[in-house]
Coordinates of C-alpha atoms and ligand atoms in Angstrom, one line a residue:
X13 CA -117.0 87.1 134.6
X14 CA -115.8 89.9 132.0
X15 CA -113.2 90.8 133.7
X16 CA -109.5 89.9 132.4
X17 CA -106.3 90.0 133.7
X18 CA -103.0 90.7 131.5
X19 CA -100.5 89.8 134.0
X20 CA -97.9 91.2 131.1
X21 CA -99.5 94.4 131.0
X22 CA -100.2 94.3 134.3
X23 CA -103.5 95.9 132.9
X24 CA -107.3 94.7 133.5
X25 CA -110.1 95.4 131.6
X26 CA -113.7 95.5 131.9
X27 CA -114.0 95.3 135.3
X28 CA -118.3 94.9 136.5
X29 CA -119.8 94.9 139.9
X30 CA -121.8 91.4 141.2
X31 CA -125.3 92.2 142.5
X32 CA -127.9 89.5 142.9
X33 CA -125.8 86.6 140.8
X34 CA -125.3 88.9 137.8
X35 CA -122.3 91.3 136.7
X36 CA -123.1 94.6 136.5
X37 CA -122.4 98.1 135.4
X38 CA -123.2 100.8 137.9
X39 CA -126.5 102.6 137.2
X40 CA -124.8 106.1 137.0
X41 CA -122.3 104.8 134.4
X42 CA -119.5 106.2 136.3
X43 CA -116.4 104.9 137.1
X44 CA -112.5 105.5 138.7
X45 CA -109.1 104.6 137.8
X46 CA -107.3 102.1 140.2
X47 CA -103.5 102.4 139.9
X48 CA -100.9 100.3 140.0
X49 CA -98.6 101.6 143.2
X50 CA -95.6 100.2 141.6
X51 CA -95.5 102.7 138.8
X52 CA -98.3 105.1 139.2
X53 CA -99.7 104.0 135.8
X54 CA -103.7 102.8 135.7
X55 CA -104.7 99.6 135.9
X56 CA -108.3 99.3 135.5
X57 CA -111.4 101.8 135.5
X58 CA -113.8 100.7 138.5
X59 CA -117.2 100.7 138.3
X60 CA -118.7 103.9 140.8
X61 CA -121.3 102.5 142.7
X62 CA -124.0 104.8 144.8
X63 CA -126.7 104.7 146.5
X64 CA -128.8 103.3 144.1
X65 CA -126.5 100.4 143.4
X66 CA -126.3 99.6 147.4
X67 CA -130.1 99.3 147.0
X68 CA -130.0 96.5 144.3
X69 CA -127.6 95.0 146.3
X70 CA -129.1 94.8 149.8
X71 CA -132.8 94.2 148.1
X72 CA -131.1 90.9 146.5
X73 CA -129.2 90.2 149.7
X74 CA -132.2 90.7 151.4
X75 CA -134.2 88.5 148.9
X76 CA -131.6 85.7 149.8
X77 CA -131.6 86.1 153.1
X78 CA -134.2 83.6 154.9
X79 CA -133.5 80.9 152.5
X80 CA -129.7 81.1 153.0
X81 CA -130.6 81.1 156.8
X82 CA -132.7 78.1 156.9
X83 CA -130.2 76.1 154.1
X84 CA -128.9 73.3 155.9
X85 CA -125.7 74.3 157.7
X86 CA -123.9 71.2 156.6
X87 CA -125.0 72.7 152.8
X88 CA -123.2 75.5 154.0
X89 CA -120.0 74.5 154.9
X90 CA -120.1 72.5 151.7
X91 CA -120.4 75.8 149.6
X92 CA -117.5 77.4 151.8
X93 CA -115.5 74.1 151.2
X94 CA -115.9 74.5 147.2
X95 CA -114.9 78.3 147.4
X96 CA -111.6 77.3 149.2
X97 CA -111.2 75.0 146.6
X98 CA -111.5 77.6 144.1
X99 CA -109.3 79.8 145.9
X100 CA -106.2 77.6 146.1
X101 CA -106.9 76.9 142.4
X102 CA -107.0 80.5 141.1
X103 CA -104.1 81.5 143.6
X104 CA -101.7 82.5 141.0
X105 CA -104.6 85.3 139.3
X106 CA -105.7 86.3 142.9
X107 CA -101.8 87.0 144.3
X108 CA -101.3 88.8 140.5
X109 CA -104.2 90.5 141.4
X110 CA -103.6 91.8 144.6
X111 CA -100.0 92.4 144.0
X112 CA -100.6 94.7 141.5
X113 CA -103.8 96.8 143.0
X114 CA -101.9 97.2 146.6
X115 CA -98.5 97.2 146.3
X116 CA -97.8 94.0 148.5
X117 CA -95.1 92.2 146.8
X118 CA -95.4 89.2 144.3
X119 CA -94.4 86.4 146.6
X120 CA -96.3 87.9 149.8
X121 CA -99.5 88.5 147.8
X122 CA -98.8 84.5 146.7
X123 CA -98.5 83.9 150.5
X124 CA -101.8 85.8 151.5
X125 CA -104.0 84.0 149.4
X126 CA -102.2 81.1 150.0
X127 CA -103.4 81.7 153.4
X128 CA -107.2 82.3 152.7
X129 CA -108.8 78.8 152.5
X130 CA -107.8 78.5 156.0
X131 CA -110.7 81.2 157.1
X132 CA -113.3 79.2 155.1
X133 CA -112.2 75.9 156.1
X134 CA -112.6 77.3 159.4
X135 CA -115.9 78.7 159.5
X136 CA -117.0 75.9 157.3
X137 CA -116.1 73.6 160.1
X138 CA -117.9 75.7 162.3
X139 CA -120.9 76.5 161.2
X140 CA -122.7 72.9 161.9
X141 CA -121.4 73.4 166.0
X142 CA -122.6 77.1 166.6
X143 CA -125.3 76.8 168.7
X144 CA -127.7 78.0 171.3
X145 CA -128.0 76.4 175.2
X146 CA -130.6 75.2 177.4
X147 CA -131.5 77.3 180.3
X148 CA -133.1 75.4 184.0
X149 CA -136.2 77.6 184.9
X150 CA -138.9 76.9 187.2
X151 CA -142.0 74.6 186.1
X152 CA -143.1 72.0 183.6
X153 CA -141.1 74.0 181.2
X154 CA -138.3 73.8 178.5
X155 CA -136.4 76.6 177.6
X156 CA -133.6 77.3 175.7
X157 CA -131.9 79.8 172.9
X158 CA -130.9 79.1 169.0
X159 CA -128.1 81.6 167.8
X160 CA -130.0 83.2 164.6
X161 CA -128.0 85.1 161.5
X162 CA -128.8 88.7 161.9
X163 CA -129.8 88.9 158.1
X164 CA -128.3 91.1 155.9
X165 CA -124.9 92.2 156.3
X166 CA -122.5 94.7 155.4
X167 CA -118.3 94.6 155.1
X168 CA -116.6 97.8 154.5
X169 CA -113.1 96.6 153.3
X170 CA -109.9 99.0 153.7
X171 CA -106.8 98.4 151.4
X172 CA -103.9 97.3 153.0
X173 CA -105.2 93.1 153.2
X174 CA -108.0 93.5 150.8
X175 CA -109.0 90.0 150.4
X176 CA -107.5 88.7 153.5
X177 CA -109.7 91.0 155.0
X178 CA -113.1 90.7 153.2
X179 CA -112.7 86.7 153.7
X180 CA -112.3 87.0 157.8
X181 CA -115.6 88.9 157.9
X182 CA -117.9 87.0 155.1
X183 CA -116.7 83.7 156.1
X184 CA -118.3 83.6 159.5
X185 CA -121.2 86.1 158.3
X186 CA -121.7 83.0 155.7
X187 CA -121.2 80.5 157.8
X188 CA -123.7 81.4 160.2
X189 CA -126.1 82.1 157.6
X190 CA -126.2 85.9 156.9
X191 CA -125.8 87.3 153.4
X192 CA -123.3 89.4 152.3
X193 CA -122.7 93.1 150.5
X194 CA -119.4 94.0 151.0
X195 CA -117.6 97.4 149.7
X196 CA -113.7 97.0 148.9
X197 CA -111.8 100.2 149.6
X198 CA -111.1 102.0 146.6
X199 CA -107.8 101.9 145.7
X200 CA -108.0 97.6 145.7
X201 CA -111.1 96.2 144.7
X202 CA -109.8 94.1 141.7
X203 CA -109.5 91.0 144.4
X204 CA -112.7 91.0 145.4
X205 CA -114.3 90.9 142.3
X206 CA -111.9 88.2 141.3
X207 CA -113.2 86.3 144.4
X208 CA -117.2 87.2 143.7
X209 CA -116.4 85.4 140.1
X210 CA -115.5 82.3 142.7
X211 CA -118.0 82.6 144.7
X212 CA -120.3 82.4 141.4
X213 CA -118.6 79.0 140.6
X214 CA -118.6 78.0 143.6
X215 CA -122.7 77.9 143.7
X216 CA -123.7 80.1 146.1
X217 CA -127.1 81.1 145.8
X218 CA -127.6 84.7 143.8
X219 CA -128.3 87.2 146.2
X220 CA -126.1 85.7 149.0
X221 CA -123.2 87.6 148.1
X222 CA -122.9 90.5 146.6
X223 CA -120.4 93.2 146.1
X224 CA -120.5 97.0 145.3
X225 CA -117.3 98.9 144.3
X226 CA -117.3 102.8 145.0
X227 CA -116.1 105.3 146.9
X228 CA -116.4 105.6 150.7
X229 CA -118.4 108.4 151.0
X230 CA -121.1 107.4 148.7
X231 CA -121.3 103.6 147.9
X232 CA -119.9 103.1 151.9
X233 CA -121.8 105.7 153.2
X234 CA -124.9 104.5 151.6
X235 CA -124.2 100.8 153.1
X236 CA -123.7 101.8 156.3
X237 CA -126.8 103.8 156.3
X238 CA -129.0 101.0 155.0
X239 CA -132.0 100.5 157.3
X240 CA -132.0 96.8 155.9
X241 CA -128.2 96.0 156.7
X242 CA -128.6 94.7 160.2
X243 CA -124.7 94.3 161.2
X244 CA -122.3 96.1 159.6
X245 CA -118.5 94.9 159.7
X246 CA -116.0 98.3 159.3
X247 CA -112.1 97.5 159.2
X248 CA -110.0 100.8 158.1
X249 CA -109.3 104.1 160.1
X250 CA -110.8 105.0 163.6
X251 CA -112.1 108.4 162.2
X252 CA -114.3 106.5 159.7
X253 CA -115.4 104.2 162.0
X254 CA -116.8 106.7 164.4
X255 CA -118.5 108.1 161.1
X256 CA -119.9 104.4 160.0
X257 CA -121.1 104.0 163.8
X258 CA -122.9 106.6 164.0
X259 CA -124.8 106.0 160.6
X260 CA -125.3 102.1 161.9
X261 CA -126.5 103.8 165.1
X262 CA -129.7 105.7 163.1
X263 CA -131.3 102.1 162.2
X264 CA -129.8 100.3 165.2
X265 CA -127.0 97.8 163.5
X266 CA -124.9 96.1 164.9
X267 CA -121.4 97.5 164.5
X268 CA -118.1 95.3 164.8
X269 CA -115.3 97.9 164.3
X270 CA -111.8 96.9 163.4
X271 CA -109.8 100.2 163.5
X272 CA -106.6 101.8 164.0
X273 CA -103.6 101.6 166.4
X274 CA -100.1 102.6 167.5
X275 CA -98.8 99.6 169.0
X276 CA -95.9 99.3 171.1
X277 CA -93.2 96.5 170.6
X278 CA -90.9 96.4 174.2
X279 CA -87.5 95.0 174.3
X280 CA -86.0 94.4 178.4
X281 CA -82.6 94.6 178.7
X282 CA -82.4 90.6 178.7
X283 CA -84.2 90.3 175.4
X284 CA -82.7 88.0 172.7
X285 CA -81.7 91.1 170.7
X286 CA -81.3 89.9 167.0
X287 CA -85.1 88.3 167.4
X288 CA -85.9 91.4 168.8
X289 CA -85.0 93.8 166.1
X290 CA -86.2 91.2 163.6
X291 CA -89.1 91.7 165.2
X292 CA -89.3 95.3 164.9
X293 CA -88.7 95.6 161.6
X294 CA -91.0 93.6 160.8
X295 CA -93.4 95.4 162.9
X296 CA -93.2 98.4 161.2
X297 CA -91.6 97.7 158.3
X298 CA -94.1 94.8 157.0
X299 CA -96.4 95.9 153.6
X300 CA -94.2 99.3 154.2
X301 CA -95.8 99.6 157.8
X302 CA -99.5 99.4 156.2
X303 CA -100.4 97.2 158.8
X304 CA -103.0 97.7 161.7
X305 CA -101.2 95.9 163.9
X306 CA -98.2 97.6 163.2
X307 CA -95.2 98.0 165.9
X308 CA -94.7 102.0 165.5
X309 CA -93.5 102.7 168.8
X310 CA -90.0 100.6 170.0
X311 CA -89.9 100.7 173.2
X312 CA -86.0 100.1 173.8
X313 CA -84.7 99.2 177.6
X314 CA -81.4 102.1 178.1
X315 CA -79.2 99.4 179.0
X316 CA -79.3 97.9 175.3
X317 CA -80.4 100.9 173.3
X318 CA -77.1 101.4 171.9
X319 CA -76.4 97.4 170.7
X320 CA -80.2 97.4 169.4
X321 CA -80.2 100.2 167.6
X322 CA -76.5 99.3 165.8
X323 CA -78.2 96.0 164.9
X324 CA -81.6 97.5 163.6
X325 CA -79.9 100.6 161.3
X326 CA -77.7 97.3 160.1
X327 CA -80.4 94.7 159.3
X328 CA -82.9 98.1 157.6
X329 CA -79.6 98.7 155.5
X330 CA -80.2 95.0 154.1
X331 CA -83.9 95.3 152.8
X332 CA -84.8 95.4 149.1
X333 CA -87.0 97.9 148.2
X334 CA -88.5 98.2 144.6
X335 CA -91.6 96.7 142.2
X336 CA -93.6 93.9 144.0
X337 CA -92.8 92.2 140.5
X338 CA -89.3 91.8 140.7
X339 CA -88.2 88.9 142.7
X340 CA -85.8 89.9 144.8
X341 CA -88.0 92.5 146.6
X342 CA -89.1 92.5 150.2
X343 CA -91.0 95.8 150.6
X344 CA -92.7 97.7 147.8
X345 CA -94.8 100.8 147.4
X346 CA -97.3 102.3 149.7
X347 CA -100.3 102.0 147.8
X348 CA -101.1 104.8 146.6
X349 CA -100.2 108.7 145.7
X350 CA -102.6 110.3 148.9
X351 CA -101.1 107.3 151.2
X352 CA -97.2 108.6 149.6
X353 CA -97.8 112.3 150.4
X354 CA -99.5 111.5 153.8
X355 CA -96.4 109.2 155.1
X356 CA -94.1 111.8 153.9
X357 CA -95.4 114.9 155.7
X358 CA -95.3 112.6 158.9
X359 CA -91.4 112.5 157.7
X360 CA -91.2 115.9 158.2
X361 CA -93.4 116.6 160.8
X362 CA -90.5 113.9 162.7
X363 CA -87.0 115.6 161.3
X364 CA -89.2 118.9 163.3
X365 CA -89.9 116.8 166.4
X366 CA -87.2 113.9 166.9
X367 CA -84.0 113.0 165.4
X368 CA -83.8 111.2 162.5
X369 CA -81.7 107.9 162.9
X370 CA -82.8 106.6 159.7
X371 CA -83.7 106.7 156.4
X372 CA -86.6 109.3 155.7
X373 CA -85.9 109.6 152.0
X374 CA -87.0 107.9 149.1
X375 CA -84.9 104.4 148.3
X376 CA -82.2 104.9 146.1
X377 CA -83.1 103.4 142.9
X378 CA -86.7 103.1 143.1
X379 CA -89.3 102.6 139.9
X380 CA -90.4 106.2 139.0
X381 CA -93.4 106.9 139.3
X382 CA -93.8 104.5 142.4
X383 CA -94.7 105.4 145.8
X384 CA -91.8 104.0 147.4
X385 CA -90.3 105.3 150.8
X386 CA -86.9 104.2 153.1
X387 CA -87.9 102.3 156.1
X388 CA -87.2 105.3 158.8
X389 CA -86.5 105.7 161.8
X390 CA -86.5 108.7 164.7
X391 CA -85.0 108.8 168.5
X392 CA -85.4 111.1 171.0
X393 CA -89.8 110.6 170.9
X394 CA -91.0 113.2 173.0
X395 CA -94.2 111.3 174.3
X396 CA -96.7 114.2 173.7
X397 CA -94.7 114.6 169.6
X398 CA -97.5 113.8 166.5
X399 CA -95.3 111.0 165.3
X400 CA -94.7 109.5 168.6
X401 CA -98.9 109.5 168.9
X402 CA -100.5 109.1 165.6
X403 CA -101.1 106.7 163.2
X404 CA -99.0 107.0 160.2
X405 CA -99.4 104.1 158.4
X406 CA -96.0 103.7 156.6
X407 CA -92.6 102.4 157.5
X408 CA -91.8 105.1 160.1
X409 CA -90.8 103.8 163.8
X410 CA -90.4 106.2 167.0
X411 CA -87.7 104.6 169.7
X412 CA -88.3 105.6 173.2
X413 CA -85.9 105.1 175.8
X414 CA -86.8 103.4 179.1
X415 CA -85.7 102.4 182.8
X416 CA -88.3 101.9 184.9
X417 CA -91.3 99.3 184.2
X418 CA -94.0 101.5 185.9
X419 CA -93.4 104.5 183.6
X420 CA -92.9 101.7 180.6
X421 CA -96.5 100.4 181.1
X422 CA -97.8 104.1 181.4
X423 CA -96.0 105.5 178.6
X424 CA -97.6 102.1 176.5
X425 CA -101.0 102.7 177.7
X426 CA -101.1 106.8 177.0
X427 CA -102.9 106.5 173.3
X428 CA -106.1 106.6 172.1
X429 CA -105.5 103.2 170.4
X430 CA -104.9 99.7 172.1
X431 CA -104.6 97.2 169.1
X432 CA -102.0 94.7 169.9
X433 CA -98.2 94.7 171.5
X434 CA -95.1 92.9 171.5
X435 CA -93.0 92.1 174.2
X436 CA -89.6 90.8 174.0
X437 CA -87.8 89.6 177.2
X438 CA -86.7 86.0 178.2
X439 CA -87.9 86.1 181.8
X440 CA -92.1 84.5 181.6
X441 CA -92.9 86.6 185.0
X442 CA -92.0 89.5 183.2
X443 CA -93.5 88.7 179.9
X444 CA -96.6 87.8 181.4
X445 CA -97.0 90.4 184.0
X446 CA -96.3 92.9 181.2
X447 CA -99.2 91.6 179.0
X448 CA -101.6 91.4 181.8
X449 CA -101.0 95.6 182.5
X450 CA -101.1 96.1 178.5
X451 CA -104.2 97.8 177.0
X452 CA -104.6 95.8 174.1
X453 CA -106.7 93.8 172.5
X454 CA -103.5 91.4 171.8
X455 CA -99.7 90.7 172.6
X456 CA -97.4 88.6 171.3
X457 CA -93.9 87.5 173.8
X458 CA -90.8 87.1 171.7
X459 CA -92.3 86.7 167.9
X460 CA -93.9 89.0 165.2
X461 CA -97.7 89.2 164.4
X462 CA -99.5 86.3 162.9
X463 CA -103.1 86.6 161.9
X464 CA -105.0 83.2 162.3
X465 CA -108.4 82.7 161.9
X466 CA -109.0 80.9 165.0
X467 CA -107.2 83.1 167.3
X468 CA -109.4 86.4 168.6
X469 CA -108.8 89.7 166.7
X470 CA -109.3 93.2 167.8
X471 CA -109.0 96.2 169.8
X472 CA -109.4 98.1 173.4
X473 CA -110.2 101.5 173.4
X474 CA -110.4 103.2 170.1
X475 CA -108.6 100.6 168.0
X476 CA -112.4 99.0 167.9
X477 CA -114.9 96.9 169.3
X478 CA -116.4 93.0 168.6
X479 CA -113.4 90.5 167.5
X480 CA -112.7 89.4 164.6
X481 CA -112.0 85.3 164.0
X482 CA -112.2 82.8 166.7
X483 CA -115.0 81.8 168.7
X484 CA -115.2 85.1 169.5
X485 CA -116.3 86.6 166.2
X486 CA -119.4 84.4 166.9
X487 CA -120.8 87.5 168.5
X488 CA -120.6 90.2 165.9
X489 CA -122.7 87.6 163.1
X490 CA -125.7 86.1 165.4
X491 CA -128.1 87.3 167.5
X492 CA -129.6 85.3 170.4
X493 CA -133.4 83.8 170.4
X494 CA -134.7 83.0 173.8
X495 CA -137.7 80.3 173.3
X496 CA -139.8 78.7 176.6
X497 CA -142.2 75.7 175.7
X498 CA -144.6 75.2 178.3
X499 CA -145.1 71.5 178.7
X500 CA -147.9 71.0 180.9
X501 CA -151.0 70.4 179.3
X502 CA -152.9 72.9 179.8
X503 CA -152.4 76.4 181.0
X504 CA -153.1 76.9 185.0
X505 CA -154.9 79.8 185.2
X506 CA -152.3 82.2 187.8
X507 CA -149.5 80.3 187.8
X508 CA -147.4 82.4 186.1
X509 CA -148.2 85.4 188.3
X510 CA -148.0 83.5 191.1
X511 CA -144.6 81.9 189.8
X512 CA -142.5 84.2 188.3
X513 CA -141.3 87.8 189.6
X514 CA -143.0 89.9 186.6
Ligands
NAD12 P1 -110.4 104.1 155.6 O1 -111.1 104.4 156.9 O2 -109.9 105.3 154.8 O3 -111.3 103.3 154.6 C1 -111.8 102.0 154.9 C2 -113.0 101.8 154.1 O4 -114.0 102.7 154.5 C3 -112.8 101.9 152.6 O5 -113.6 100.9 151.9 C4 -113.4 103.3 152.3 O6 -113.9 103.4 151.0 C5 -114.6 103.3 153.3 N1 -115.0 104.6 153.7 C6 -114.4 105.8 153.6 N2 -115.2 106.8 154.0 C7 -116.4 106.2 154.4 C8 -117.6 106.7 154.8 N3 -117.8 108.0 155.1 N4 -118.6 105.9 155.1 C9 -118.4 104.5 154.9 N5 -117.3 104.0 154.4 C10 -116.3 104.8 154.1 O7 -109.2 103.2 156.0 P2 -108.0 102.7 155.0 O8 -107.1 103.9 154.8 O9 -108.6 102.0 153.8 O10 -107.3 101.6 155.9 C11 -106.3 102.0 156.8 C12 -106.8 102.0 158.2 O11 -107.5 100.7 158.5 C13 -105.8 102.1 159.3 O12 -106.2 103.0 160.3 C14 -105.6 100.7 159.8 O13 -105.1 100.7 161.1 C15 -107.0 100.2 159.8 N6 -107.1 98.8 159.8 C16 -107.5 98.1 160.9 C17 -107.5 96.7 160.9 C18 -107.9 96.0 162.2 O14 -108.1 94.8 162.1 N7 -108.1 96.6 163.3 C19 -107.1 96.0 159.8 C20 -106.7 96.7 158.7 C21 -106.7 98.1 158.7

């Protein structure tokens, strides 16, 4: 791999695209600057893959694609096993990577990837025990399915967990023997590239893997309108996955959207109320709320809106905001100058609609340059305001007030979006009941978020469809093969007429 790292510098240089086994430039020659959130200052230029480079990419994907199906599955795993290996080995490079391309900070990057071989040990584990069932139908016959890769797929990355992200859609793709073109988002594609040099090492076929760096609108566009990708994986905002969709839709793909949300975190009055703000603040407050998952909405019982919000204004005062680099630093940048301009217009468009309890400024002492903002907080939500409804994607949290569980519940459910939800409360009837009448694809009693990759990931509603990890995910990367052997020996003229209903 050409490219290089100067963790000093915090500069990289000569970064190529990976298409069919090989580095390479795009075939326009065109490239865009990735910046380092931190300071605002470049990083690296990035190759500008189009159309034509999605071609190259899908025909060697494609080329791959019926010897990577019928490779042993125990050959694999194997593969997925050495790439894990390679990932805990380069962890240091990776977390300097993605520290520096999307703002997380140093030692939460470090964690991240830290985190990764878990999805390949995972689906390596799995990808021996997937399997089809047999079915009882009438006559001398055998019949049963086999769970078959759908071919060639596509992963259309966003930026706020770029390689945790890419890794919990190729792994099961791989696993279950599909190749691979994936597109990292634009603004942090220096991780993935670092991981396609891995996946080199790690012996995967050429072809099998592949990835294409560009913008969304002409490398991602072009992917998602490929008549050979047969699944495409989209994780980023619900208005481009409505846009990918309906590309997908012209050549029939299948589609597995991960997509936006506005989640609600709930506190009852009996709550343990320094877990519960913890909570919160992490909920909206973790990778400077740049999370899908993200806890936006506080849903804050009347009885104990006073005591919580004394403790949360108390605990925000604490955080450490400033360069990923720095040590001491637990929130850093958003990632980058559109991201920076977008969260602070929702700012404003809040001081108009609510009151600001908060922040809502930039953090005193912050790098110039960088696109740093104060974790911020607004009362008095109206439920119908923009900030109280919309995803912002930064560390901006609406408190609503409530009394009565009923009009809790509906004032939950009334959004487009139904990620995930947090409930806080020590009664179980309660804390059950509660998640039952959710609409969300997942809730959490009495903690934060945790991503695993055995535990189902997704949305209701608009937030997405298919799931993400878990048995579950085992969906969005097969397709299903019914076969019926007819074991008599020879076939009696009728019978199946006279046998079965068509
Ligand atoms: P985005 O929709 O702007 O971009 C996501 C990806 O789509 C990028 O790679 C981008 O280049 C590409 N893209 C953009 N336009 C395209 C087009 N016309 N055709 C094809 N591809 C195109 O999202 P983002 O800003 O990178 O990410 C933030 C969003 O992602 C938030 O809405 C967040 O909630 C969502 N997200 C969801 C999950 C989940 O698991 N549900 C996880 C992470 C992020």
């Amino acid at each position: 791999m050409t490219m290089t790292l100067d963790a000093q510098a915090r500069k990289v240089s000569h970064a190529q695209m990976y298409i069919g086994g090989e580095w390479t430039d795009p075939a326009a020659g065109q490239t865009f600057p990735t910046v380092d959130p931190n300071t605002g200052e470049t990083i690296a230029e990035i190759p500008r893959g189009d159309a034509s480079d999605v071609d190259r990419a899908v025909a060697a994907a494609k080329a791959a694609a019926v010897d990577w199906q019928f490779t042993d599955a125990i050959a694999r795993a194997a593969l997925l096993r050495s790439l894990a290996a390679l990932v805990t080995e380069n962890a240091d490079e990776l977390a300097r990577l993605e520290a520096l391309d999307s703002g997380h900070y140093l030692a939460k990057a470090a964690e991240l990837i830290g985190a990764i071989p878990l999805w390949l040990e995972y689906w390596a584990g799995l990808a021996d025990k997937v399997g089809g069932r047999t079915i009882e139908v009438p006559g001398n016959k055998l019949s049963f399915t086999l769970l078959e890769p759908l071919g060639v797929t596509g992963h259309i990355i966003p930026w706020n967990y770029p390689l945790l992200i890419l890794v919990r859609s190729c792994a099961p793709a791989l696993a279950l023997g599909n190749t691979c073109v994936v597109k990292p988002a634009e603004d942090t594609s220096l991780s993935a590239l670092k991981f396609a040099d891995l996946v080199h090492q790690a012996g995967f076929p050429a072809g099998v893997f592949n990835v294409v760096t560009g913008l969304g609108a002409e490398a991602g566009a072009a992917l998602a309108a490929h008549s050979d990708i047969a699944g495409i994986t989209f994780t980023g905002s619900t208005e481009t996955g409505k846009t990918v969709a309906k590309l997908a839709a012209d050549h029939v793909a299948q589609v597995n959207l991960e997509l936006g949300g506005k989640s609600p975190t709930i506190v009852f009055p009996d709550a343990r109320l320094d877990d519960a703000v913890e909570a919160a603040v992490q909920g909206f407050c973790s990778h400077t709320g740049q999370v899908c998952v993200a806890g936006s909405r506080l849903f804050v019982h009347q009885d104990i809106k006073d005591a919580f919000l004394d403790k949360l204004v108390a605990r925000l005062r604490t955080a450490q905001i400033g360069d990923g680099f720095d040590e001491s630093t637990q929130m850093g940048p958003l990632v980058s100058k559109t991201q920076y301009d977008r969260v602070r217009n929702y700012i404003e468009i809040g001081k108009s609609e609510a009151t600001l309890l908060y922040g809502g400024g930039r953090p005193e002492g912050a790098p110039e340059g960088g696109y740093f903002v104060e974790p911020t907080v607004f009362t008095d939500v109206a439920s119908d305001s923009r900030i109280g409804r919309e995803e912002i994607f930064g560390p901006v949290a609406s408190v609503i007030t409530w009394s009565q569980e009923n009009e809790l519940i509906e004032a939950c459910n009334d959004s487009i979006y139904g990620l995930f939800a947090v409930v806080f409360t020590q009664d179980i009837t309660k804390a059950l009941t509660t998640a039952r009448r959710l609409a969300a694809g997942g809730v959490m009693i009495n903690d934060w978020f945790g991503e695993l990759p055995m535990a189902p990931h997704g949305g209701y509603k608009q937030s997405g469809t298919g799931r993400e990890e878990g048995f579950e995910a085992i969906g969005g990367y097969t397709q299903v093969k019914h076969v019926t052997v007819n074991l008599d020996a020879s076939l009696r003229s009728g019978a199946d007429w006279a046998g079965a209903p068509l």
